[in-house]
């Protein structure tokens, strides 16, 4: 972002860097705004900034130190079990593991962070370790994308700063481009991935055997993600320019050229996945988050680094399309590339949080401020950005692997606006990390932001990016030993020097195509953005943009997206909404018929809906039917979700954990409901027999405690009754399946025994074996281990450390007095896990759409409301207004800006509707299959 800005607007600029300064100086010019800041959020004192900077350093030491002590030379630290994650030795987590190549990933990814954080001595040691220990010739299949951004990028970032330090004359005097040589070896190892006719790389490669050979175990893939193929140019070009070996830059350029060729020509958008042989779009949904994000980032940054106009022209063309279709400030919503007016989903993913930072680089500050503010409010609600959240800001996917994108955008916005508000945002990020993610052995990813439970994982990008951006946010120029403005950040926040643009330029010259001269560049700004325009003499500019959004999350009404039914506008009767539908209402049945939807009563009492568009009374009715079906699917899945109990948390509160380790636990459909009652706290004790399937032989040991029981051999309810009879105040069932973990297996609810379970009064939770063994190990080491069973991890402020621990005796008296009244029942069945089918059966009024043969005819053509929604929508002041009024107001502006919006009225031949639907269906099914 601020790269190149050090030269500043108006300083002599080499010809090649014409726009790179524009992009970069959007931020640089604005940086100067920091010094004239006079109003808005309270300015932060230098002392406070230094204090926060020091806190970041301490946190980095905690993360890096634990990795080096307990995990190195493994790729990553497992912070809960305090050991290294070695691929093959842990249960596979699927694609996530493709980043791990047995090449000490975290060490390499951390190299340039060490220099940014002023840890030059540690950097010197780390470089020596890389040169001594890292082996790139492992028989492992790795992701080309991840290896490029994290390992090649890490080596090049390390090299860039090593030569900078050497030149300064104090450190790294022995350095002789060794990291660059390792980078070059790695570059050559990745090249076979490009052996496709399209030039798009295979997504994976075997580091030792390459691709396609039988030993390689890879090379049969046909698809890759757009970001995977389009995020190579910075590292590959840097490698070429550092070494003079042009082949790397050539290959990366070819892949980018191909993607550009394949953009959807009418929308200028790209899909999420592409066939690497045919170039067909496999997933036709398009956004700025997962699967596409860094493709856009690299087009703009390739221009900044390489000064090649074609990259800027491509970026601007895409940016224009993004702002036209995807940007719905403050939201960024995926659309279909071939029908960009139609939203492809009703949720956003966390990766898009990088986009405001990229908008700063482009110089488009207003939407950056808006989206960032919306994201910040989601964070304030959930402490972290959940992996995905809905348009009405509910959690869609609850994990958070300590992603740095939001910190990145915060840093860039601070550089651009100088608004101390962004320093306060950074302070909140630091506090939340320490409060909720810090564990005794590093920082653990959040398994579920709602419960505060952890995953045994600390990804390398946490060290590569998070600490860099947070440190830089609070640092003044003199706090960094080099000029950060002379470098560009890769997508993994590795630093590449801008002087590369004038080095070994032969490749760009050779490949210059003429196509781009035909593009209309009238909307391009070739000059340095003027802060007077971006911040029209108003130091409160950023605040004035944030102000209307300040309650957008809290006060949001479920968002019924306003691509509104034409019938509302015309005064005609609104079409039937899924949420209003009643199978007993004859008028509704009549409407269904008109829409081509038939209703089938299944034998088990459920109702199934099937749509045959061809049977609809008109194409408009068919479209209404289509939307109705889509709404019904969402409603049904929403209801199913609501019936599933959310996961629970087991928090170890005794010394030395003090509440810092939170384990994800499965709930039980019987016993004390932790979401309604106070949490249960007590010391743990293993039951005898361990399976808890008969009367306990050690009631004195479990009395007043939380009993640990092994899964299996009898029903969960029976175990609960046995430990309850022995006086336990709660139970934790630990999976008997060795090595199982909530990281790799879906959590489930413990079902009852099919009989009345009201007699079970104590809370019961389930832990997979790995999580369970954290408690068992703790008992071995510390004997007395106290845990808290709850629906959400409780504050683990230092008070927890000082808090007087309630005695287990007292607990037991309270609990047993109030809650225990047991009557044991004998059953001789095996454990039953609840399933979706169970919940559907027990709620026969639910519609089952799972096996609708024409579920296919259900298209994500329009964003729908959630089932609890009233006729309300959200305005940006955060107030709920009556939909009818709002629609009136909106209709004019929408129609002005968006002529296609009245699609309900368009008369389209049924064949073409069907053809379109089929496309939607494919895209929809794909999305369902491989979301993120
Ligand atoms: C990082 O590895 C990179 O930023 C990448 O582009 C996508 N996101 C992860 C961290 O979230």
mmCIF file of N, CA, C and O and ligand atoms in Angstrom, residues 109 145-146 149-150 227 231 293-294 297-298 350-351 354 387 401-405 408 459-462 465 490-493, ligand 1:
data_model
loop_
_atom_site.group_PDB
_atom_site.id
_atom_site.type_symbol
_atom_site.label_atom_id
_atom_site.label_comp_id
_atom_site.label_asym_id
_atom_site.label_seq_id
_atom_site.Cartn_x
_atom_site.Cartn_y
_atom_site.Cartn_z
ATOM 1 N N UNK A 109 7.862 -18.497 6.963
ATOM 2 C CA UNK A 109 6.841 -17.460 6.853
ATOM 3 C C UNK A 109 7.105 -16.302 7.823
ATOM 4 O O UNK A 109 6.599 -15.195 7.640
ATOM 5 N N UNK A 145 -0.278 -22.839 -4.729
ATOM 6 C CA UNK A 145 -0.609 -21.487 -4.272
ATOM 7 C C UNK A 145 -0.004 -21.201 -2.893
ATOM 8 O O UNK A 145 0.701 -20.216 -2.703
ATOM 9 N N UNK A 146 -0.275 -22.104 -1.946
ATOM 10 C CA UNK A 146 0.212 -21.853 -0.581
ATOM 11 C C UNK A 146 1.742 -21.875 -0.536
ATOM 12 O O UNK A 146 2.361 -21.079 0.163
ATOM 13 N N UNK A 149 2.887 -18.502 -1.963
ATOM 14 C CA UNK A 149 2.750 -17.257 -1.178
ATOM 15 C C UNK A 149 3.480 -17.342 0.158
ATOM 16 O O UNK A 149 4.002 -16.348 0.643
ATOM 17 N N UNK A 150 3.521 -18.543 0.735
ATOM 18 C CA UNK A 150 4.105 -18.616 2.083
ATOM 19 C C UNK A 150 5.596 -18.946 2.055
ATOM 20 O O UNK A 150 6.379 -18.358 2.781
ATOM 21 N N UNK A 227 -7.874 -17.564 -7.608
ATOM 22 C CA UNK A 227 -6.768 -17.002 -6.828
ATOM 23 C C UNK A 227 -5.555 -17.924 -6.884
ATOM 24 O O UNK A 227 -4.412 -17.463 -6.915
ATOM 25 N N UNK A 231 -2.269 -15.869 -8.386
ATOM 26 C CA UNK A 231 -1.526 -15.225 -7.290
ATOM 27 C C UNK A 231 -0.082 -15.698 -7.297
ATOM 28 O O UNK A 231 0.404 -16.298 -6.335
ATOM 29 N N UNK A 293 -9.982 -13.608 -4.210
ATOM 30 C CA UNK A 293 -9.373 -12.451 -3.556
ATOM 31 C C UNK A 293 -8.029 -11.968 -4.103
ATOM 32 O O UNK A 293 -7.901 -10.889 -4.674
ATOM 33 N N UNK A 294 -7.008 -12.792 -3.976
ATOM 34 C CA UNK A 294 -5.673 -12.286 -4.280
ATOM 35 C C UNK A 294 -5.386 -12.214 -5.787
ATOM 36 O O UNK A 294 -4.369 -11.650 -6.187
ATOM 37 N N UNK A 297 -5.934 -8.671 -6.140
ATOM 38 C CA UNK A 297 -4.847 -7.996 -5.402
ATOM 39 C C UNK A 297 -3.566 -7.991 -6.235
ATOM 40 O O UNK A 297 -2.860 -6.984 -6.337
ATOM 41 N N UNK A 298 -3.289 -9.128 -6.885
ATOM 42 C CA UNK A 298 -2.017 -9.227 -7.611
ATOM 43 C C UNK A 298 -2.008 -8.449 -8.914
ATOM 44 O O UNK A 298 -0.951 -8.056 -9.397
ATOM 45 N N UNK A 350 -14.852 -14.412 5.504
ATOM 46 C CA UNK A 350 -13.918 -13.549 6.227
ATOM 47 C C UNK A 350 -12.754 -13.083 5.355
ATOM 48 O O UNK A 350 -12.139 -12.053 5.633
ATOM 49 N N UNK A 351 -12.447 -13.824 4.300
ATOM 50 C CA UNK A 351 -11.291 -13.446 3.495
ATOM 51 C C UNK A 351 -11.480 -12.109 2.796
ATOM 52 O O UNK A 351 -10.517 -11.414 2.480
ATOM 53 N N UNK A 354 -9.809 -8.323 3.377
ATOM 54 C CA UNK A 354 -8.609 -7.673 2.836
ATOM 55 C C UNK A 354 -8.996 -6.547 1.870
ATOM 56 O O UNK A 354 -8.193 -5.662 1.568
ATOM 57 N N UNK A 387 -15.684 -17.177 10.034
ATOM 58 C CA UNK A 387 -15.281 -17.519 8.667
ATOM 59 C C UNK A 387 -16.315 -17.085 7.643
ATOM 60 O O UNK A 387 -15.983 -16.726 6.531
ATOM 61 N N UNK A 401 -9.637 -18.841 12.103
ATOM 62 C CA UNK A 401 -8.252 -19.314 12.257
ATOM 63 C C UNK A 401 -7.240 -18.173 12.396
ATOM 64 O O UNK A 401 -6.172 -18.237 11.813
ATOM 65 N N UNK A 402 -7.583 -17.157 13.143
ATOM 66 C CA UNK A 402 -6.687 -16.022 13.405
ATOM 67 C C UNK A 402 -6.227 -15.360 12.111
ATOM 68 O O UNK A 402 -5.040 -15.096 11.906
ATOM 69 N N UNK A 403 -7.166 -15.143 11.250
ATOM 70 C CA UNK A 403 -6.835 -14.526 9.957
ATOM 71 C C UNK A 403 -6.449 -13.059 10.128
ATOM 72 O O UNK A 403 -7.039 -12.341 10.948
ATOM 73 N N UNK A 404 -5.516 -12.614 9.276
ATOM 74 C CA UNK A 404 -4.987 -11.250 9.446
ATOM 75 C C UNK A 404 -5.655 -10.185 8.567
ATOM 76 O O UNK A 404 -5.296 -9.022 8.658
ATOM 77 N N UNK A 405 -6.586 -10.591 7.700
ATOM 78 C CA UNK A 405 -7.062 -9.644 6.686
ATOM 79 C C UNK A 405 -7.634 -8.355 7.273
ATOM 80 O O UNK A 405 -7.427 -7.263 6.734
ATOM 81 N N UNK A 408 -4.930 -6.101 8.389
ATOM 82 C CA UNK A 408 -4.289 -5.532 7.195
ATOM 83 C C UNK A 408 -5.061 -4.290 6.714
ATOM 84 O O UNK A 408 -4.481 -3.222 6.499
ATOM 85 N N UNK A 459 -1.909 -21.130 12.500
ATOM 86 C CA UNK A 459 -1.415 -21.104 11.118
ATOM 87 C C UNK A 459 -0.240 -20.152 10.959
ATOM 88 O O UNK A 459 -0.135 -19.144 11.660
ATOM 89 N N UNK A 460 0.609 -20.476 9.988
ATOM 90 C CA UNK A 460 1.822 -19.674 9.826
ATOM 91 C C UNK A 460 1.511 -18.235 9.427
ATOM 92 O O UNK A 460 2.248 -17.308 9.759
ATOM 93 N N UNK A 461 0.364 -18.012 8.744
ATOM 94 C CA UNK A 461 0.065 -16.637 8.331
ATOM 95 C C UNK A 461 -0.172 -15.714 9.531
ATOM 96 O O UNK A 461 -0.073 -14.505 9.411
ATOM 97 N N UNK A 462 -0.469 -16.313 10.666
ATOM 98 C CA UNK A 462 -0.654 -15.496 11.872
ATOM 99 C C UNK A 462 0.658 -14.763 12.187
ATOM 100 O O UNK A 462 0.662 -13.590 12.556
ATOM 101 N N UNK A 465 1.697 -12.354 8.938
ATOM 102 C CA UNK A 465 0.907 -11.161 8.622
ATOM 103 C C UNK A 465 0.407 -10.396 9.844
ATOM 104 O O UNK A 465 0.579 -9.185 9.940
ATOM 105 N N UNK A 490 3.298 -8.610 -0.301
ATOM 106 C CA UNK A 490 2.614 -9.667 -1.048
ATOM 107 C C UNK A 490 1.332 -10.011 -0.296
ATOM 108 O O UNK A 490 1.068 -9.469 0.772
ATOM 109 N N UNK A 491 0.577 -10.962 -0.819
ATOM 110 C CA UNK A 491 -0.679 -11.318 -0.151
ATOM 111 C C UNK A 491 -0.423 -11.966 1.206
ATOM 112 O O UNK A 491 -1.284 -12.000 2.067
ATOM 113 N N UNK A 492 0.775 -12.488 1.410
ATOM 114 C CA UNK A 492 1.137 -13.078 2.701
ATOM 115 C C UNK A 492 1.944 -12.056 3.520
ATOM 116 O O UNK A 492 2.585 -12.416 4.507
ATOM 117 N N UNK A 493 1.901 -10.814 3.087
ATOM 118 C CA UNK A 493 2.614 -9.713 3.762
ATOM 119 C C UNK A 493 4.129 -9.867 3.715
ATOM 120 O O UNK A 493 4.837 -9.366 4.595
HETATM 121 C C1 LIG B 1 -3.070 -15.841 3.832
HETATM 122 O O1 LIG B 1 -2.340 -16.999 3.672
HETATM 123 C C2 LIG B 1 -3.017 -14.998 2.604
HETATM 124 O O2 LIG B 1 -3.334 -13.708 2.960
HETATM 125 C C3 LIG B 1 -3.914 -15.474 1.517
HETATM 126 O O3 LIG B 1 -3.971 -14.616 0.418
HETATM 127 C C4 LIG B 1 -5.309 -15.750 1.969
HETATM 128 N N1 LIG B 1 -5.449 -15.650 3.350
HETATM 129 C C5 LIG B 1 -4.475 -16.205 4.224
HETATM 130 C C6 LIG B 1 -4.748 -15.784 5.636
HETATM 131 O O4 LIG B 1 -6.071 -15.674 5.937
#
